[in-house]
mmCIF file of C-alpha atoms and ligand atoms in Angstrom:
data_model
loop_
_atom_site.group_PDB
_atom_site.id
_atom_site.type_symbol
_atom_site.label_atom_id
_atom_site.label_comp_id
_atom_site.label_asym_id
_atom_site.label_seq_id
_atom_site.Cartn_x
_atom_site.Cartn_y
_atom_site.Cartn_z
ATOM 1 C CA MET A 11 53.989 -137.870 -38.665
ATOM 2 C CA LYS A 12 54.539 -136.556 -42.162
ATOM 3 C CA THR A 13 51.008 -136.704 -43.450
ATOM 4 C CA ALA A 14 50.781 -132.907 -43.619
ATOM 5 C CA GLY A 15 54.004 -132.902 -45.589
ATOM 6 C CA ALA A 16 52.642 -135.500 -47.963
ATOM 7 C CA ALA A 17 49.478 -133.495 -48.538
ATOM 8 C CA GLY A 18 51.715 -130.541 -49.281
ATOM 9 C CA ILE A 19 53.624 -132.599 -51.787
ATOM 10 C CA VAL A 20 50.460 -133.600 -53.589
ATOM 11 C CA ALA A 21 49.072 -130.070 -53.559
ATOM 12 C CA GLY A 22 52.452 -128.832 -54.745
ATOM 13 C CA THR A 23 52.359 -131.410 -57.483
ATOM 14 C CA ALA A 24 49.169 -130.038 -58.940
ATOM 15 C CA GLY A 25 50.878 -126.644 -59.192
ATOM 16 C CA LEU A 26 54.146 -127.965 -60.538
ATOM 17 C CA LEU A 27 52.334 -130.097 -63.040
ATOM 18 C CA GLY A 28 50.070 -127.354 -64.321
ATOM 19 C CA GLU A 29 51.294 -128.674 -67.606
ATOM 20 C CA THR A 30 51.792 -126.669 -70.725
ATOM 21 C CA GLN A 31 51.606 -129.668 -73.060
ATOM 22 C CA ALA A 32 48.473 -129.615 -75.155
ATOM 23 C CA ALA A 33 48.508 -133.280 -76.159
ATOM 24 C CA GLU A 34 47.012 -135.794 -73.787
ATOM 25 C CA THR A 35 49.701 -137.867 -72.096
ATOM 26 C CA LEU A 36 49.764 -139.975 -68.963
ATOM 27 C CA ARG A 37 51.428 -137.111 -67.173
ATOM 28 C CA SER A 38 48.915 -134.482 -68.266
ATOM 29 C CA LEU A 39 46.059 -136.756 -67.208
ATOM 30 C CA ALA A 40 47.720 -137.630 -63.894
ATOM 31 C CA ALA A 41 48.357 -133.962 -63.141
ATOM 32 C CA LYS A 42 44.644 -133.262 -63.307
ATOM 33 C CA LYS A 43 44.118 -135.901 -60.626
ATOM 34 C CA GLY A 44 47.048 -134.749 -58.489
ATOM 35 C CA LEU A 45 48.662 -138.164 -58.984
ATOM 36 C CA LEU A 46 52.352 -138.765 -59.477
ATOM 37 C CA ILE A 47 52.892 -141.253 -62.273
ATOM 38 C CA GLY A 48 56.500 -142.343 -62.387
ATOM 39 C CA SER A 49 59.008 -144.653 -63.961
ATOM 40 C CA ALA A 50 62.340 -146.166 -63.102
ATOM 41 C CA PHE A 51 65.012 -144.413 -65.120
ATOM 42 C CA SER A 52 68.267 -145.693 -66.520
ATOM 43 C CA ARG A 53 71.050 -143.273 -67.373
ATOM 44 C CA GLY A 54 72.604 -145.879 -69.684
ATOM 45 C CA ALA A 55 69.410 -146.125 -71.728
ATOM 46 C CA LEU A 56 69.139 -142.332 -71.917
ATOM 47 C CA LEU A 57 72.658 -141.980 -73.290
ATOM 48 C CA LYS A 58 72.325 -144.544 -76.046
ATOM 49 C CA ASP A 59 68.688 -144.072 -77.012
ATOM 50 C CA PRO A 60 67.245 -140.592 -77.753
ATOM 51 C CA GLU A 61 63.673 -141.892 -77.962
ATOM 52 C CA TYR A 62 63.923 -143.122 -74.357
ATOM 53 C CA GLY A 63 64.345 -139.677 -72.799
ATOM 54 C CA LYS A 64 61.688 -138.176 -75.028
ATOM 55 C CA ILE A 65 59.023 -140.662 -73.949
ATOM 56 C CA ILE A 66 59.842 -140.673 -70.266
ATOM 57 C CA ALA A 67 59.774 -136.867 -70.065
ATOM 58 C CA ARG A 68 56.550 -136.689 -72.023
ATOM 59 C CA GLU A 69 54.594 -139.371 -70.167
ATOM 60 C CA PHE A 70 55.775 -139.274 -66.543
ATOM 61 C CA ASN A 71 56.008 -136.650 -63.836
ATOM 62 C CA CYS A 72 58.214 -138.582 -61.455
ATOM 63 C CA LEU A 73 61.448 -140.579 -61.704
ATOM 64 C CA VAL A 74 63.340 -143.097 -59.690
ATOM 65 C CA ALA A 75 66.889 -144.102 -60.547
ATOM 66 C CA GLU A 76 66.764 -147.813 -61.333
ATOM 67 C CA ASN A 77 70.330 -148.254 -60.048
ATOM 68 C CA GLU A 78 72.225 -144.952 -59.980
ATOM 69 C CA MET A 79 71.542 -144.013 -56.356
ATOM 70 C CA LYS A 80 72.390 -147.422 -54.929
ATOM 71 C CA MET A 81 75.388 -147.920 -52.661
ATOM 72 C CA ASP A 82 77.384 -149.901 -55.226
ATOM 73 C CA VAL A 83 77.267 -146.865 -57.522
ATOM 74 C CA VAL A 84 77.537 -143.878 -55.171
ATOM 75 C CA GLN A 85 80.102 -145.416 -52.830
ATOM 76 C CA ARG A 86 81.870 -147.907 -55.063
ATOM 77 C CA VAL A 87 85.110 -146.988 -53.295
ATOM 78 C CA ARG A 88 84.808 -146.928 -49.543
ATOM 79 C CA GLY A 89 84.567 -143.382 -48.200
ATOM 80 C CA GLU A 90 84.509 -141.824 -51.688
ATOM 81 C CA PHE A 91 81.155 -140.646 -52.907
ATOM 82 C CA ASP A 92 80.478 -140.313 -56.614
ATOM 83 C CA PHE A 93 77.215 -138.664 -57.565
ATOM 84 C CA THR A 94 77.973 -138.194 -61.270
ATOM 85 C CA GLN A 95 75.231 -140.532 -62.500
ATOM 86 C CA ALA A 96 72.684 -139.617 -59.849
ATOM 87 C CA ASP A 97 73.226 -135.897 -60.473
ATOM 88 C CA ALA A 98 72.630 -136.406 -64.185
ATOM 89 C CA ILE A 99 69.275 -137.979 -63.338
ATOM 90 C CA MET A 100 68.417 -135.136 -60.969
ATOM 91 C CA ALA A 101 69.273 -132.636 -63.720
ATOM 92 C CA PHE A 102 67.069 -134.475 -66.223
ATOM 93 C CA ALA A 103 64.214 -134.464 -63.718
ATOM 94 C CA ALA A 104 64.637 -130.759 -62.972
ATOM 95 C CA ARG A 105 64.795 -129.892 -66.667
ATOM 96 C CA HIS A 106 61.503 -131.697 -67.268
ATOM 97 C CA GLU A 107 59.825 -130.646 -64.017
ATOM 98 C CA MET A 108 59.675 -134.157 -62.643
ATOM 99 C CA MET A 109 59.743 -135.264 -59.007
ATOM 100 C CA VAL A 110 62.270 -137.845 -57.831
ATOM 101 C CA ARG A 111 61.917 -140.775 -55.434
ATOM 102 C CA ALA A 112 65.293 -141.718 -54.016
ATOM 103 C CA VAL A 113 66.124 -145.363 -53.404
ATOM 104 C CA PRO A 114 67.468 -147.198 -51.493
ATOM 105 C CA LEU A 115 69.712 -146.030 -48.689
ATOM 106 C CA VAL A 116 70.066 -149.382 -46.970
ATOM 107 C CA TRP A 117 69.689 -152.749 -48.675
ATOM 108 C CA HIS A 118 71.256 -156.207 -48.500
ATOM 109 C CA ASP A 119 71.780 -156.095 -52.273
ATOM 110 C CA ALA A 120 73.566 -153.717 -54.692
ATOM 111 C CA LEU A 121 76.503 -153.513 -52.291
ATOM 112 C CA PRO A 122 79.983 -152.378 -53.311
ATOM 113 C CA GLN A 123 82.664 -155.084 -53.343
ATOM 114 C CA TRP A 124 84.164 -153.784 -50.107
ATOM 115 C CA ALA A 125 80.927 -154.478 -48.235
ATOM 116 C CA LYS A 126 79.638 -157.581 -50.017
ATOM 117 C CA ASN A 127 79.770 -160.739 -47.872
ATOM 118 C CA LYS A 128 81.603 -158.820 -45.141
ATOM 119 C CA THR A 129 80.970 -158.622 -41.442
ATOM 120 C CA PHE A 130 82.289 -155.495 -39.734
ATOM 121 C CA PRO A 131 82.771 -154.790 -36.041
ATOM 122 C CA ARG A 132 79.398 -153.459 -34.851
ATOM 123 C CA GLN A 133 80.426 -149.838 -34.323
ATOM 124 C CA GLU A 134 82.252 -149.742 -37.638
ATOM 125 C CA ALA A 135 79.130 -150.916 -39.476
ATOM 126 C CA LEU A 136 77.045 -148.261 -37.728
ATOM 127 C CA ASP A 137 79.616 -145.626 -38.722
ATOM 128 C CA ILE A 138 79.541 -146.792 -42.352
ATOM 129 C CA LEU A 139 75.754 -146.565 -42.507
ATOM 130 C CA ARG A 140 75.731 -143.208 -40.768
ATOM 131 C CA GLU A 141 78.269 -141.731 -43.157
ATOM 132 C CA HIS A 142 76.436 -143.162 -46.169
ATOM 133 C CA ILE A 143 73.017 -141.930 -45.064
ATOM 134 C CA PHE A 144 74.235 -138.474 -44.054
ATOM 135 C CA THR A 145 76.318 -137.916 -47.189
ATOM 136 C CA VAL A 146 73.688 -139.113 -49.648
ATOM 137 C CA MET A 147 70.717 -137.460 -47.968
ATOM 138 C CA ARG A 148 72.460 -134.130 -47.541
ATOM 139 C CA HIS A 149 73.634 -134.171 -51.141
ATOM 140 C CA PHE A 150 70.047 -134.420 -52.414
ATOM 141 C CA ARG A 151 68.412 -132.524 -49.550
ATOM 142 C CA GLY A 152 65.276 -130.646 -50.525
ATOM 143 C CA ASN A 153 65.141 -132.209 -53.986
ATOM 144 C CA VAL A 154 63.515 -135.567 -53.424
ATOM 145 C CA LEU A 155 59.944 -136.492 -52.762
ATOM 146 C CA ALA A 156 60.668 -139.476 -50.532
ATOM 147 C CA TRP A 157 63.450 -141.830 -49.489
ATOM 148 C CA ASP A 158 63.310 -145.584 -49.279
ATOM 149 C CA VAL A 159 65.505 -145.819 -46.202
ATOM 150 C CA LEU A 160 65.386 -149.589 -45.741
ATOM 151 C CA ASN A 161 64.559 -151.798 -48.705
ATOM 152 C CA GLU A 162 63.316 -155.392 -48.350
ATOM 153 C CA GLY A 163 64.371 -155.694 -44.708
ATOM 154 C CA LEU A 164 61.816 -158.365 -43.823
ATOM 155 C CA ASN A 165 61.844 -162.044 -44.710
ATOM 156 C CA ASP A 166 59.357 -162.757 -47.458
ATOM 157 C CA LYS A 167 58.368 -166.255 -46.384
ATOM 158 C CA ALA A 168 59.009 -166.302 -42.639
ATOM 159 C CA PRO A 169 58.600 -163.981 -39.681
ATOM 160 C CA GLY A 170 61.327 -161.567 -38.709
ATOM 161 C CA LEU A 171 64.040 -159.561 -40.396
ATOM 162 C CA ARG A 172 65.875 -160.923 -43.397
ATOM 163 C CA GLN A 173 69.117 -162.391 -42.055
ATOM 164 C CA GLN A 174 71.158 -161.396 -45.031
ATOM 165 C CA GLY A 175 73.789 -158.799 -45.775
ATOM 166 C CA PRO A 176 76.485 -157.022 -43.794
ATOM 167 C CA TRP A 177 74.185 -154.675 -41.844
ATOM 168 C CA PHE A 178 72.094 -157.380 -40.217
ATOM 169 C CA HIS A 179 75.123 -159.561 -39.561
ATOM 170 C CA SER A 180 77.328 -156.806 -38.178
ATOM 171 C CA ILE A 181 74.807 -154.840 -36.143
ATOM 172 C CA GLY A 182 71.982 -157.234 -35.367
ATOM 173 C CA PRO A 183 68.242 -156.735 -35.858
ATOM 174 C CA GLU A 184 68.235 -153.233 -34.397
ATOM 175 C CA TYR A 185 70.043 -151.916 -37.479
ATOM 176 C CA ALA A 186 66.616 -151.674 -39.096
ATOM 177 C CA GLU A 187 65.308 -148.990 -36.788
ATOM 178 C CA LYS A 188 68.646 -147.274 -36.266
ATOM 179 C CA VAL A 189 68.837 -146.349 -39.936
ATOM 180 C CA TYR A 190 65.530 -144.452 -39.675
ATOM 181 C CA HIS A 191 66.823 -142.429 -36.730
ATOM 182 C CA MET A 192 69.987 -141.662 -38.681
ATOM 183 C CA ALA A 193 68.001 -140.595 -41.737
ATOM 184 C CA HIS A 194 65.752 -138.367 -39.668
ATOM 185 C CA GLU A 195 68.778 -136.758 -38.061
ATOM 186 C CA ALA A 196 70.468 -136.262 -41.437
ATOM 187 C CA ASP A 197 67.421 -134.416 -42.799
ATOM 188 C CA PRO A 198 64.503 -133.827 -40.418
ATOM 189 C CA GLU A 199 62.343 -132.641 -43.344
ATOM 190 C CA ALA A 200 62.793 -135.805 -45.393
ATOM 191 C CA VAL A 201 59.911 -138.219 -45.961
ATOM 192 C CA LEU A 202 61.097 -141.701 -44.970
ATOM 193 C CA PHE A 203 59.679 -144.909 -46.446
ATOM 194 C CA TYR A 204 59.973 -148.636 -45.887
ATOM 195 C CA ASN A 205 59.781 -150.466 -49.244
ATOM 196 C CA ASP A 206 59.164 -154.161 -49.900
ATOM 197 C CA PHE A 207 57.720 -156.723 -52.339
ATOM 198 C CA ASP A 208 55.035 -159.402 -52.110
ATOM 199 C CA MET A 209 52.962 -157.436 -49.640
ATOM 200 C CA ASP A 210 50.738 -155.468 -51.986
ATOM 201 C CA GLY A 211 47.469 -157.169 -51.113
ATOM 202 C CA MET A 212 46.378 -158.928 -47.939
ATOM 203 C CA SER A 213 48.763 -161.780 -47.191
ATOM 204 C CA GLU A 214 50.792 -163.206 -44.338
ATOM 205 C CA SER A 215 53.820 -161.197 -45.385
ATOM 206 C CA ALA A 216 51.736 -158.007 -45.607
ATOM 207 C CA ASP A 217 50.342 -158.728 -42.124
ATOM 208 C CA ARG A 218 53.826 -159.220 -40.734
ATOM 209 C CA CYS A 219 54.981 -155.982 -42.267
ATOM 210 C CA TYR A 220 51.965 -154.109 -40.939
ATOM 211 C CA LEU A 221 52.494 -155.362 -37.370
ATOM 212 C CA TRP A 222 56.210 -154.651 -37.483
ATOM 213 C CA ILE A 223 55.734 -151.098 -38.746
ATOM 214 C CA LYS A 224 53.053 -150.492 -36.139
ATOM 215 C CA GLU A 225 55.466 -151.609 -33.437
ATOM 216 C CA LEU A 226 58.229 -149.357 -34.779
ATOM 217 C CA LEU A 227 55.866 -146.373 -34.879
ATOM 218 C CA ALA A 228 54.795 -147.066 -31.290
ATOM 219 C CA ARG A 229 58.449 -146.876 -30.321
ATOM 220 C CA GLY A 230 58.817 -143.522 -32.066
ATOM 221 C CA VAL A 231 60.815 -144.686 -35.077
ATOM 222 C CA PRO A 232 60.464 -141.976 -37.744
ATOM 223 C CA ILE A 233 58.760 -143.777 -40.636
ATOM 224 C CA HIS A 234 56.351 -141.816 -42.804
ATOM 225 C CA GLY A 235 55.437 -144.095 -45.660
ATOM 226 C CA ILE A 236 55.201 -147.593 -47.066
ATOM 227 C CA GLY A 237 56.277 -148.544 -50.562
ATOM 228 C CA LEU A 238 54.389 -151.438 -52.131
ATOM 229 C CA GLN A 239 56.656 -152.608 -54.942
ATOM 230 C CA TYR A 240 53.915 -154.386 -56.886
ATOM 231 C CA HIS A 241 55.980 -156.721 -59.043
ATOM 232 C CA VAL A 242 53.248 -159.152 -60.066
ATOM 233 C CA LYS A 243 52.683 -161.979 -62.507
ATOM 234 C CA ILE A 244 49.677 -162.365 -64.717
ATOM 235 C CA ASP A 245 48.787 -165.625 -62.942
ATOM 236 C CA ASN A 246 49.599 -164.410 -59.442
ATOM 237 C CA HIS A 247 48.523 -160.942 -58.427
ATOM 238 C CA PRO A 248 46.446 -159.530 -55.577
ATOM 239 C CA ASN A 249 42.887 -158.413 -56.176
ATOM 240 C CA PRO A 250 42.235 -154.670 -55.977
ATOM 241 C CA ALA A 251 39.878 -155.000 -52.992
ATOM 242 C CA ASP A 252 42.695 -156.530 -50.952
ATOM 243 C CA VAL A 253 45.152 -153.874 -52.063
ATOM 244 C CA THR A 254 42.613 -151.252 -51.022
ATOM 245 C CA ARG A 255 42.329 -152.822 -47.557
ATOM 246 C CA ASN A 256 46.077 -153.037 -47.216
ATOM 247 C CA ILE A 257 46.611 -149.405 -48.219
ATOM 248 C CA ARG A 258 43.818 -148.334 -45.885
ATOM 249 C CA ARG A 259 45.361 -149.979 -42.835
ATOM 250 C CA PHE A 260 48.713 -148.311 -43.476
ATOM 251 C CA ASN A 261 46.952 -144.981 -44.057
ATOM 252 C CA ASP A 262 45.139 -145.537 -40.754
ATOM 253 C CA LEU A 263 48.551 -145.627 -39.066
ATOM 254 C CA GLY A 264 49.125 -142.136 -40.462
ATOM 255 C CA LEU A 265 51.399 -143.409 -43.229
ATOM 256 C CA ILE A 266 51.583 -142.407 -46.873
ATOM 257 C CA VAL A 267 51.565 -145.298 -49.355
ATOM 258 C CA HIS A 268 53.335 -145.285 -52.725
ATOM 259 C CA ILE A 269 53.213 -148.000 -55.360
ATOM 260 C CA THR A 270 56.942 -148.076 -56.082
ATOM 261 C CA GLU A 271 57.976 -150.645 -58.716
ATOM 262 C CA LEU A 272 54.910 -151.737 -60.632
ATOM 263 C CA ASP A 273 55.278 -154.235 -63.441
ATOM 264 C CA VAL A 274 53.044 -157.085 -64.632
ATOM 265 C CA TRP A 275 54.885 -160.123 -65.951
ATOM 266 C CA LEU A 276 53.524 -162.110 -68.890
ATOM 267 C CA PRO A 277 54.741 -165.434 -70.265
ATOM 268 C CA ALA A 278 57.526 -164.946 -72.812
ATOM 269 C CA LYS A 279 55.105 -166.133 -75.500
ATOM 270 C CA ALA A 280 52.354 -163.675 -74.704
ATOM 271 C CA THR A 281 48.998 -163.635 -76.477
ATOM 272 C CA ALA A 282 46.584 -160.791 -77.153
ATOM 273 C CA GLU A 283 44.487 -162.115 -74.281
ATOM 274 C CA HIS A 284 47.477 -161.811 -71.920
ATOM 275 C CA LEU A 285 47.931 -158.209 -73.009
ATOM 276 C CA ARG A 286 44.282 -157.524 -72.305
ATOM 277 C CA GLN A 287 44.489 -159.051 -68.821
ATOM 278 C CA GLN A 288 47.650 -157.112 -68.157
ATOM 279 C CA ALA A 289 45.891 -153.887 -69.102
ATOM 280 C CA ALA A 290 43.114 -154.669 -66.627
ATOM 281 C CA ILE A 291 45.666 -155.162 -63.835
ATOM 282 C CA TYR A 292 47.377 -151.854 -64.588
ATOM 283 C CA ARG A 293 44.025 -150.140 -64.674
ATOM 284 C CA GLY A 294 43.063 -151.649 -61.325
ATOM 285 C CA VAL A 295 46.220 -150.352 -59.672
ATOM 286 C CA ILE A 296 45.662 -146.792 -60.893
ATOM 287 C CA GLU A 297 42.011 -146.849 -59.837
ATOM 288 C CA THR A 298 42.970 -148.202 -56.432
ATOM 289 C CA ALA A 299 45.570 -145.477 -55.906
ATOM 290 C CA LEU A 300 43.168 -142.747 -57.011
ATOM 291 C CA ALA A 301 40.453 -144.006 -54.667
ATOM 292 C CA ALA A 302 42.760 -144.377 -51.672
ATOM 293 C CA ARG A 303 42.954 -141.726 -48.988
ATOM 294 C CA ASN A 304 46.704 -141.309 -49.256
ATOM 295 C CA CYS A 305 48.396 -143.061 -52.147
ATOM 296 C CA PRO A 306 49.684 -140.131 -54.203
ATOM 297 C CA ALA A 307 52.295 -141.900 -56.351
ATOM 298 C CA VAL A 308 52.358 -144.882 -58.706
ATOM 299 C CA MET A 309 55.824 -145.704 -60.033
ATOM 300 C CA LEU A 310 56.413 -148.248 -62.814
ATOM 301 C CA TRP A 311 59.656 -150.210 -62.878
ATOM 302 C CA GLY A 312 60.492 -148.822 -66.292
ATOM 303 C CA PHE A 313 58.140 -148.131 -69.184
ATOM 304 C CA SER A 314 59.393 -150.109 -72.184
ATOM 305 C CA ASP A 315 59.929 -153.854 -72.531
ATOM 306 C CA ARG A 316 63.147 -152.903 -74.308
ATOM 307 C CA TYR A 317 64.885 -152.342 -70.940
ATOM 308 C CA SER A 318 62.894 -154.347 -68.403
ATOM 309 C CA TRP A 319 64.703 -156.453 -65.764
ATOM 310 C CA VAL A 320 62.069 -159.202 -66.108
ATOM 311 C CA PRO A 321 63.485 -161.420 -68.927
ATOM 312 C CA GLY A 322 66.870 -161.466 -67.180
ATOM 313 C CA ILE A 323 65.687 -162.318 -63.696
ATOM 314 C CA SER A 324 63.182 -164.927 -64.916
ATOM 315 C CA ARG A 325 65.719 -166.487 -67.322
ATOM 316 C CA GLY A 326 63.513 -165.787 -70.282
ATOM 317 C CA THR A 327 60.366 -167.331 -68.798
ATOM 318 C CA TYR A 328 58.549 -164.022 -68.342
ATOM 319 C CA ASP A 329 58.605 -160.818 -70.363
ATOM 320 C CA HIS A 330 56.427 -157.938 -71.665
ATOM 321 C CA ALA A 331 55.879 -156.516 -68.165
ATOM 322 C CA LEU A 332 55.663 -152.813 -69.047
ATOM 323 C CA ILE A 333 53.372 -150.498 -70.986
ATOM 324 C CA TYR A 334 55.368 -149.950 -74.192
ATOM 325 C CA ASP A 335 56.739 -152.776 -76.318
ATOM 326 C CA ARG A 336 60.357 -153.016 -77.446
ATOM 327 C CA ASP A 337 59.676 -150.714 -80.401
ATOM 328 C CA TYR A 338 58.049 -148.095 -78.182
ATOM 329 C CA ARG A 339 54.563 -148.887 -79.350
ATOM 330 C CA PRO A 340 52.074 -148.285 -76.519
ATOM 331 C CA LYS A 341 50.434 -151.538 -75.385
ATOM 332 C CA PRO A 342 46.850 -151.980 -74.177
ATOM 333 C CA ALA A 343 48.190 -151.336 -70.656
ATOM 334 C CA TYR A 344 49.120 -147.802 -71.685
ATOM 335 C CA GLU A 345 45.605 -147.100 -72.855
ATOM 336 C CA ALA A 346 44.188 -148.689 -69.695
ATOM 337 C CA ILE A 347 46.188 -146.353 -67.476
ATOM 338 C CA ALA A 348 45.065 -143.385 -69.556
ATOM 339 C CA ALA A 349 41.454 -144.529 -69.279
ATOM 340 C CA ALA A 350 41.721 -144.902 -65.492
ATOM 341 C CA LEU A 351 43.178 -141.400 -65.257
ATOM 342 C CA ARG A 352 40.418 -139.907 -67.394
HETATM 343 O O1 9MR B 1 66.043 -153.467 -61.789
HETATM 344 C C1 9MR B 1 67.193 -153.436 -60.955
HETATM 345 C C2 9MR B 1 68.329 -154.192 -61.600
HETATM 346 O O2 9MR B 1 68.748 -153.516 -62.770
HETATM 347 C C3 9MR B 1 69.502 -154.322 -60.630
HETATM 348 O O3 9MR B 1 70.480 -155.155 -61.185
HETATM 349 C C4 9MR B 1 69.038 -154.896 -59.297
HETATM 350 C C5 9MR B 1 70.166 -154.888 -58.265
HETATM 351 O O4 9MR B 1 70.577 -153.579 -57.962
HETATM 352 O O5 9MR B 1 67.969 -154.121 -58.771
HETATM 353 C C6 9MR B 1 66.845 -154.060 -59.614
HETATM 354 O O6 9MR B 1 65.841 -153.274 -58.973
HETATM 355 C C7 9MR B 1 65.279 -153.832 -57.779
HETATM 356 C C8 9MR B 1 64.932 -152.704 -56.847
HETATM 357 O O7 9MR B 1 66.066 -151.906 -56.585
HETATM 358 C C9 9MR B 1 64.367 -153.242 -55.540
HETATM 359 N N1 9MR B 1 63.236 -154.124 -55.773
HETATM 360 C C10 9MR B 1 63.443 -155.166 -56.752
HETATM 361 C C11 9MR B 1 63.970 -154.572 -58.054
HETATM 362 C C12 9MR B 1 64.119 -155.650 -59.090
HETATM 363 O O8 9MR B 1 65.084 -156.586 -58.659
#
């Protein structure tokens, strides 16, 4: 189990983040608590928008590439790996002394054209995954905090694995554990996560995930952590007590927990009251992570409403999910996170 490693990471974080900045920022406050506070990062936004890089480097001590480490980017052409964008993100993180979470190695989405809607002969699919996992993990070896090896592998509304994508269809259900063995072989030091949505609090889908992970651990599958994505809506979000219980049971299995993709969706026509409720939800998540035995990282799925995925995916119904508005003015949620960290 990697719990010792995780403790090392957190201890190391306190050292790394012995910040020099005098002004109070989320990252300076988080460093004092030994918490990683992170954001999804977009290379496109960085290139066209100087303010973007300034804020992210000032306020966060951890990054995750929103898209640049996904298979459709790094292996757009079969067998040819292109790390140009991912390397630029790694360089930005190094320059600003930020940690990096790396996501996702295996997913049914963000596939290159050559793999989308395809079924391969079983051995060929295993070879593709093996080459992808080995090449990507060895490229970034030693420089990432944790890997989401399998992303969203479970059904959200029914028992069992999600029957979607080339890996399930070509290999069968056992692909899910095979990819962890491959990842462990590629880099035995790497911290390996399973990441999913709609299982942040106590729910049927969280129960199913818990039982499945427990079974995999009993069979010796090398999994070290659980990522709770935490995409929630203002009118549908788990209560902190349930999130605490959920984190505790995964910690009891010896697993690290990270909050990996936090955002809190508001109606497109949001009111001041919505913003206040949103702030309370953000605050609750930070307090829950700080109080947990082993939840050393909270990652937001971006920081400014200017670049959030929410309006697009909800067809304009929801918006305002992050902690800065479109003009980079901090929202009440920003202040709530700062207050929780103080
Ligand atoms: O925010 C990401 C969006 O820009 C991409 O188009 C999409 C497909 O690659 O992925 C989004 O990020 C997802 C993350 O990788 C996994 N959990 C759900 C996120 C939102 O869809």
